[in-house]
């Protein structure tokens, strides 16, 4: 019995398939995407040429790039997996609050239930946070070596940001 499948239609699994990824934002989407990226990096059949991301997708993009920048070629996938895992484990810890913190927050917000809902369309997150407290920014600055990321040749990393007042998007590229 002969195989009738032409040899040119059989995929070549010896060399990784080159891909570019676009990563969306949204906290839970970002955590889900971490899982997908972890599986792709562990599998190793794909070579990531470029990554673009917005919001949580941008965090994943820079964490992945940080891992690639911090390792030699042979260990790049594992370093990227470790970088992503560390980022999301630390993000999860930021979301934890002690009973005392939750109790104080509930007490503080209890008087705002009626007025808070009415005022929320009129207040931007910037007005509600006049001290610019941003633990996520601090976390990303701690975990990501941005100078090394800028020197990274591959994968290419693109991050988008949108100006809140104008709605205009800007793309930032990590390049030397």
PDB file of C-alpha atoms in Angstrom:
ATOM      1  CA  UNK A   1       0.000   0.000   0.000  1.00  0.00           C
ATOM      2  CA  UNK A   2       1.392   3.405  -0.934  1.00  0.00           C
ATOM      3  CA  UNK A   3       0.806   6.748   0.669  1.00  0.00           C
ATOM      4  CA  UNK A   4      -0.908   9.115  -1.768  1.00  0.00           C
ATOM      5  CA  UNK A   5      -0.030  12.290   0.184  1.00  0.00           C
ATOM      6  CA  UNK A   6       2.429  14.437  -1.776  1.00  0.00           C
ATOM      7  CA  UNK A   7       5.601  15.106   0.220  1.00  0.00           C
ATOM      8  CA  UNK A   8       5.387  18.878  -0.363  1.00  0.00           C
ATOM      9  CA  UNK A   9       2.083  19.072   1.579  1.00  0.00           C
ATOM     10  CA  UNK A  10       3.548  17.469   4.713  1.00  0.00           C
ATOM     11  CA  UNK A  11       4.469  20.214   7.179  1.00  0.00           C
ATOM     12  CA  UNK A  12       8.126  20.475   8.108  1.00  0.00           C
ATOM     13  CA  UNK A  13       8.289  20.350  11.905  1.00  0.00           C
ATOM     14  CA  UNK A  14      12.056  20.623  12.048  1.00  0.00           C
ATOM     15  CA  UNK A  15      12.120  24.419  11.904  1.00  0.00           C
ATOM     16  CA  UNK A  16       9.848  26.616  14.057  1.00  0.00           C
ATOM     17  CA  UNK A  17       7.012  28.498  12.376  1.00  0.00           C
ATOM     18  CA  UNK A  18       7.607  32.251  12.493  1.00  0.00           C
ATOM     19  CA  UNK A  19       4.739  34.262  13.954  1.00  0.00           C
ATOM     20  CA  UNK A  20       3.918  37.770  15.079  1.00  0.00           C
ATOM     21  CA  UNK A  21       1.416  38.222  17.886  1.00  0.00           C
ATOM     22  CA  UNK A  22      -1.089  40.960  18.715  1.00  0.00           C
ATOM     23  CA  UNK A  23      -2.044  40.916  22.399  1.00  0.00           C
ATOM     24  CA  UNK A  24      -5.203  42.634  23.569  1.00  0.00           C
ATOM     25  CA  UNK A  25      -5.744  44.470  26.808  1.00  0.00           C
ATOM     26  CA  UNK A  26      -8.029  43.832  29.731  1.00  0.00           C
ATOM     27  CA  UNK A  27      -6.871  42.386  33.045  1.00  0.00           C
ATOM     28  CA  UNK A  28      -8.454  38.953  32.724  1.00  0.00           C
ATOM     29  CA  UNK A  29      -7.538  38.810  29.025  1.00  0.00           C
ATOM     30  CA  UNK A  30      -3.941  39.543  29.990  1.00  0.00           C
ATOM     31  CA  UNK A  31      -3.861  36.712  32.515  1.00  0.00           C
ATOM     32  CA  UNK A  32      -5.447  34.334  29.985  1.00  0.00           C
ATOM     33  CA  UNK A  33      -2.915  35.426  27.358  1.00  0.00           C
ATOM     34  CA  UNK A  34      -0.089  34.664  29.806  1.00  0.00           C
ATOM     35  CA  UNK A  35      -1.316  31.060  29.845  1.00  0.00           C
ATOM     36  CA  UNK A  36      -1.435  30.893  26.065  1.00  0.00           C
ATOM     37  CA  UNK A  37       2.034  32.437  25.722  1.00  0.00           C
ATOM     38  CA  UNK A  38       3.386  30.030  28.339  1.00  0.00           C
ATOM     39  CA  UNK A  39       2.068  27.046  26.351  1.00  0.00           C
ATOM     40  CA  UNK A  40       3.432  28.392  23.043  1.00  0.00           C
ATOM     41  CA  UNK A  41       6.856  29.063  24.541  1.00  0.00           C
ATOM     42  CA  UNK A  42       6.950  25.652  26.212  1.00  0.00           C
ATOM     43  CA  UNK A  43       5.934  23.909  22.976  1.00  0.00           C
ATOM     44  CA  UNK A  44       8.728  25.572  21.013  1.00  0.00           C
ATOM     45  CA  UNK A  45       7.326  25.005  17.513  1.00  0.00           C
ATOM     46  CA  UNK A  46       6.908  28.734  16.940  1.00  0.00           C
ATOM     47  CA  UNK A  47       9.504  31.474  16.691  1.00  0.00           C
ATOM     48  CA  UNK A  48       8.073  34.792  17.798  1.00  0.00           C
ATOM     49  CA  UNK A  49       9.253  37.549  15.451  1.00  0.00           C
ATOM     50  CA  UNK A  50       7.179  40.382  16.847  1.00  0.00           C
ATOM     51  CA  UNK A  51       4.693  41.196  19.571  1.00  0.00           C
ATOM     52  CA  UNK A  52       2.333  44.148  19.814  1.00  0.00           C
ATOM     53  CA  UNK A  53       0.182  44.850  22.817  1.00  0.00           C
ATOM     54  CA  UNK A  54      -2.127  47.309  24.494  1.00  0.00           C
ATOM     55  CA  UNK A  55      -2.790  47.589  28.225  1.00  0.00           C
ATOM     56  CA  UNK A  56      -2.421  44.104  29.775  1.00  0.00           C
ATOM     57  CA  UNK A  57      -1.237  42.916  26.354  1.00  0.00           C
ATOM     58  CA  UNK A  58       1.555  45.496  26.521  1.00  0.00           C
ATOM     59  CA  UNK A  59       2.569  44.169  29.926  1.00  0.00           C
ATOM     60  CA  UNK A  60       2.745  40.665  28.460  1.00  0.00           C
ATOM     61  CA  UNK A  61       4.734  41.945  25.482  1.00  0.00           C
ATOM     62  CA  UNK A  62       7.373  43.683  27.592  1.00  0.00           C
ATOM     63  CA  UNK A  63       7.619  40.773  30.057  1.00  0.00           C
ATOM     64  CA  UNK A  64       8.112  38.351  27.169  1.00  0.00           C
ATOM     65  CA  UNK A  65      10.694  40.671  25.582  1.00  0.00           C
ATOM     66  CA  UNK A  66      12.434  41.095  28.944  1.00  0.00           C
ATOM     67  CA  UNK A  67      12.832  37.322  29.190  1.00  0.00           C
ATOM     68  CA  UNK A  68      14.285  37.104  25.691  1.00  0.00           C
ATOM     69  CA  UNK A  69      16.648  40.010  26.392  1.00  0.00           C
ATOM     70  CA  UNK A  70      17.868  38.506  29.674  1.00  0.00           C
ATOM     71  CA  UNK A  71      18.792  35.073  28.266  1.00  0.00           C
ATOM     72  CA  UNK A  72      21.001  33.514  25.655  1.00  0.00           C
ATOM     73  CA  UNK A  73      19.272  32.170  22.552  1.00  0.00           C
ATOM     74  CA  UNK A  74      19.037  28.583  23.844  1.00  0.00           C
ATOM     75  CA  UNK A  75      17.277  29.570  27.069  1.00  0.00           C
ATOM     76  CA  UNK A  76      15.170  32.417  25.727  1.00  0.00           C
ATOM     77  CA  UNK A  77      11.808  30.639  25.792  1.00  0.00           C
ATOM     78  CA  UNK A  78      12.289  29.492  29.392  1.00  0.00           C
ATOM     79  CA  UNK A  79      13.453  32.954  30.457  1.00  0.00           C
ATOM     80  CA  UNK A  80      10.396  34.522  28.788  1.00  0.00           C
ATOM     81  CA  UNK A  81       8.120  32.011  30.550  1.00  0.00           C
ATOM     82  CA  UNK A  82       9.747  32.843  33.894  1.00  0.00           C
ATOM     83  CA  UNK A  83       9.426  36.589  33.275  1.00  0.00           C
ATOM     84  CA  UNK A  84       5.727  36.282  32.419  1.00  0.00           C
ATOM     85  CA  UNK A  85       5.067  34.041  35.439  1.00  0.00           C
ATOM     86  CA  UNK A  86       6.803  36.453  37.804  1.00  0.00           C
ATOM     87  CA  UNK A  87       4.848  39.400  36.413  1.00  0.00           C
ATOM     88  CA  UNK A  88       1.449  37.743  36.837  1.00  0.00           C
ATOM     89  CA  UNK A  89       2.259  36.250  40.244  1.00  0.00           C
ATOM     90  CA  UNK A  90       3.224  39.717  41.455  1.00  0.00           C
ATOM     91  CA  UNK A  91       0.098  41.265  39.852  1.00  0.00           C
ATOM     92  CA  UNK A  92      -2.005  38.720  41.740  1.00  0.00           C
ATOM     93  CA  UNK A  93      -0.290  39.715  44.994  1.00  0.00           C
ATOM     94  CA  UNK A  94      -1.115  43.360  44.300  1.00  0.00           C
ATOM     95  CA  UNK A  95      -4.771  42.391  44.140  1.00  0.00           C
ATOM     96  CA  UNK A  96      -4.724  40.722  47.540  1.00  0.00           C
ATOM     97  CA  UNK A  97      -5.885  42.836  50.422  1.00  0.00           C
ATOM     98  CA  UNK A  98      -5.782  42.030  54.088  1.00  0.00           C
ATOM     99  CA  UNK A  99      -9.020  41.888  56.064  1.00  0.00           C
ATOM    100  CA  UNK A 100      -8.034  45.124  57.759  1.00  0.00           C
ATOM    101  CA  UNK A 101      -7.453  46.859  54.409  1.00  0.00           C
ATOM    102  CA  UNK A 102     -10.760  45.557  53.007  1.00  0.00           C
ATOM    103  CA  UNK A 103     -12.594  46.625  56.179  1.00  0.00           C
ATOM    104  CA  UNK A 104     -11.155  50.126  56.049  1.00  0.00           C
ATOM    105  CA  UNK A 105     -11.933  50.405  52.336  1.00  0.00           C
ATOM    106  CA  UNK A 106     -15.521  49.232  52.889  1.00  0.00           C
ATOM    107  CA  UNK A 107     -15.928  51.746  55.708  1.00  0.00           C
ATOM    108  CA  UNK A 108     -14.495  54.567  53.610  1.00  0.00           C
ATOM    109  CA  UNK A 109     -16.604  53.696  50.562  1.00  0.00           C
ATOM    110  CA  UNK A 110     -19.853  52.949  52.421  1.00  0.00           C
ATOM    111  CA  UNK A 111     -20.805  56.620  52.452  1.00  0.00           C
ATOM    112  CA  UNK A 112     -20.059  56.839  48.746  1.00  0.00           C
ATOM    113  CA  UNK A 113     -22.407  54.107  47.515  1.00  0.00           C
ATOM    114  CA  UNK A 114     -25.167  56.435  46.414  1.00  0.00           C
ATOM    115  CA  UNK A 115     -23.084  59.453  45.450  1.00  0.00           C
ATOM    116  CA  UNK A 116     -20.190  57.408  44.034  1.00  0.00           C
ATOM    117  CA  UNK A 117     -22.383  55.757  41.419  1.00  0.00           C
ATOM    118  CA  UNK A 118     -23.869  59.118  40.454  1.00  0.00           C
ATOM    119  CA  UNK A 119     -20.478  60.821  40.214  1.00  0.00           C
ATOM    120  CA  UNK A 120     -18.515  58.068  38.452  1.00  0.00           C
ATOM    121  CA  UNK A 121     -19.376  59.225  34.907  1.00  0.00           C
ATOM    122  CA  UNK A 122     -18.083  62.713  35.780  1.00  0.00           C
ATOM    123  CA  UNK A 123     -14.780  61.594  37.353  1.00  0.00           C
ATOM    124  CA  UNK A 124     -11.880  60.230  35.376  1.00  0.00           C
ATOM    125  CA  UNK A 125      -9.502  57.756  37.038  1.00  0.00           C
ATOM    126  CA  UNK A 126      -6.961  60.592  37.181  1.00  0.00           C
ATOM    127  CA  UNK A 127      -9.309  62.827  39.186  1.00  0.00           C
ATOM    128  CA  UNK A 128     -10.169  59.956  41.542  1.00  0.00           C
ATOM    129  CA  UNK A 129      -6.424  59.381  42.143  1.00  0.00           C
ATOM    130  CA  UNK A 130      -4.927  62.843  42.722  1.00  0.00           C
ATOM    131  CA  UNK A 131      -1.797  61.399  44.372  1.00  0.00           C
ATOM    132  CA  UNK A 132      -1.076  59.295  41.253  1.00  0.00           C
ATOM    133  CA  UNK A 133      -0.769  56.089  43.284  1.00  0.00           C
ATOM    134  CA  UNK A 134       0.015  53.386  40.733  1.00  0.00           C
ATOM    135  CA  UNK A 135       1.415  50.155  42.174  1.00  0.00           C
ATOM    136  CA  UNK A 136       1.272  48.481  38.755  1.00  0.00           C
ATOM    137  CA  UNK A 137       3.620  51.088  37.256  1.00  0.00           C
ATOM    138  CA  UNK A 138       6.066  50.524  40.118  1.00  0.00           C
ATOM    139  CA  UNK A 139       5.852  46.753  39.645  1.00  0.00           C
ATOM    140  CA  UNK A 140       6.604  46.935  35.907  1.00  0.00           C
ATOM    141  CA  UNK A 141       9.524  49.288  36.574  1.00  0.00           C
ATOM    142  CA  UNK A 142      10.920  46.799  39.136  1.00  0.00           C
ATOM    143  CA  UNK A 143      10.579  43.730  36.922  1.00  0.00           C
ATOM    144  CA  UNK A 144      11.457  44.961  33.427  1.00  0.00           C
ATOM    145  CA  UNK A 145      14.960  45.968  32.375  1.00  0.00           C
ATOM    146  CA  UNK A 146      13.930  48.584  29.813  1.00  0.00           C
ATOM    147  CA  UNK A 147      17.490  49.405  28.608  1.00  0.00           C
ATOM    148  CA  UNK A 148      18.007  45.703  27.777  1.00  0.00           C
ATOM    149  CA  UNK A 149      14.582  45.578  26.146  1.00  0.00           C
ATOM    150  CA  UNK A 150      15.546  48.474  23.882  1.00  0.00           C
ATOM    151  CA  UNK A 151      18.630  46.520  22.714  1.00  0.00           C
ATOM    152  CA  UNK A 152      16.583  43.392  21.894  1.00  0.00           C
ATOM    153  CA  UNK A 153      16.642  42.483  18.185  1.00  0.00           C
ATOM    154  CA  UNK A 154      14.009  39.748  18.265  1.00  0.00           C
ATOM    155  CA  UNK A 155      11.241  39.520  18.950  1.00  0.00           C
ATOM    156  CA  UNK A 156      10.373  43.089  18.054  1.00  0.00           C
ATOM    157  CA  UNK A 157       8.203  44.647  20.760  1.00  0.00           C
ATOM    158  CA  UNK A 158       5.496  47.234  20.055  1.00  0.00           C
ATOM    159  CA  UNK A 159       3.331  48.862  22.727  1.00  0.00           C
ATOM    160  CA  UNK A 160       0.353  51.087  22.041  1.00  0.00           C
ATOM    161  CA  UNK A 161      -1.006  53.788  24.296  1.00  0.00           C
ATOM    162  CA  UNK A 162      -4.054  55.953  23.838  1.00  0.00           C
ATOM    163  CA  UNK A 163      -4.205  59.586  24.916  1.00  0.00           C
ATOM    164  CA  UNK A 164      -7.224  59.769  27.230  1.00  0.00           C
ATOM    165  CA  UNK A 165      -8.350  63.272  26.222  1.00  0.00           C
ATOM    166  CA  UNK A 166      -7.928  62.961  22.442  1.00  0.00           C
ATOM    167  CA  UNK A 167      -8.396  59.236  21.838  1.00  0.00           C
ATOM    168  CA  UNK A 168      -5.302  59.288  19.631  1.00  0.00           C
ATOM    169  CA  UNK A 169      -3.218  56.116  19.754  1.00  0.00           C
ATOM    170  CA  UNK A 170       0.565  56.113  19.708  1.00  0.00           C
ATOM    171  CA  UNK A 171       2.793  53.104  19.026  1.00  0.00           C
ATOM    172  CA  UNK A 172       6.095  52.742  20.882  1.00  0.00           C
ATOM    173  CA  UNK A 173       8.765  50.397  19.586  1.00  0.00           C
ATOM    174  CA  UNK A 174      11.546  48.979  21.690  1.00  0.00           C
ATOM    175  CA  UNK A 175      14.544  49.622  19.466  1.00  0.00           C
ATOM    176  CA  UNK A 176      18.074  50.862  19.863  1.00  0.00           C
TER     177      UNK A 176
END
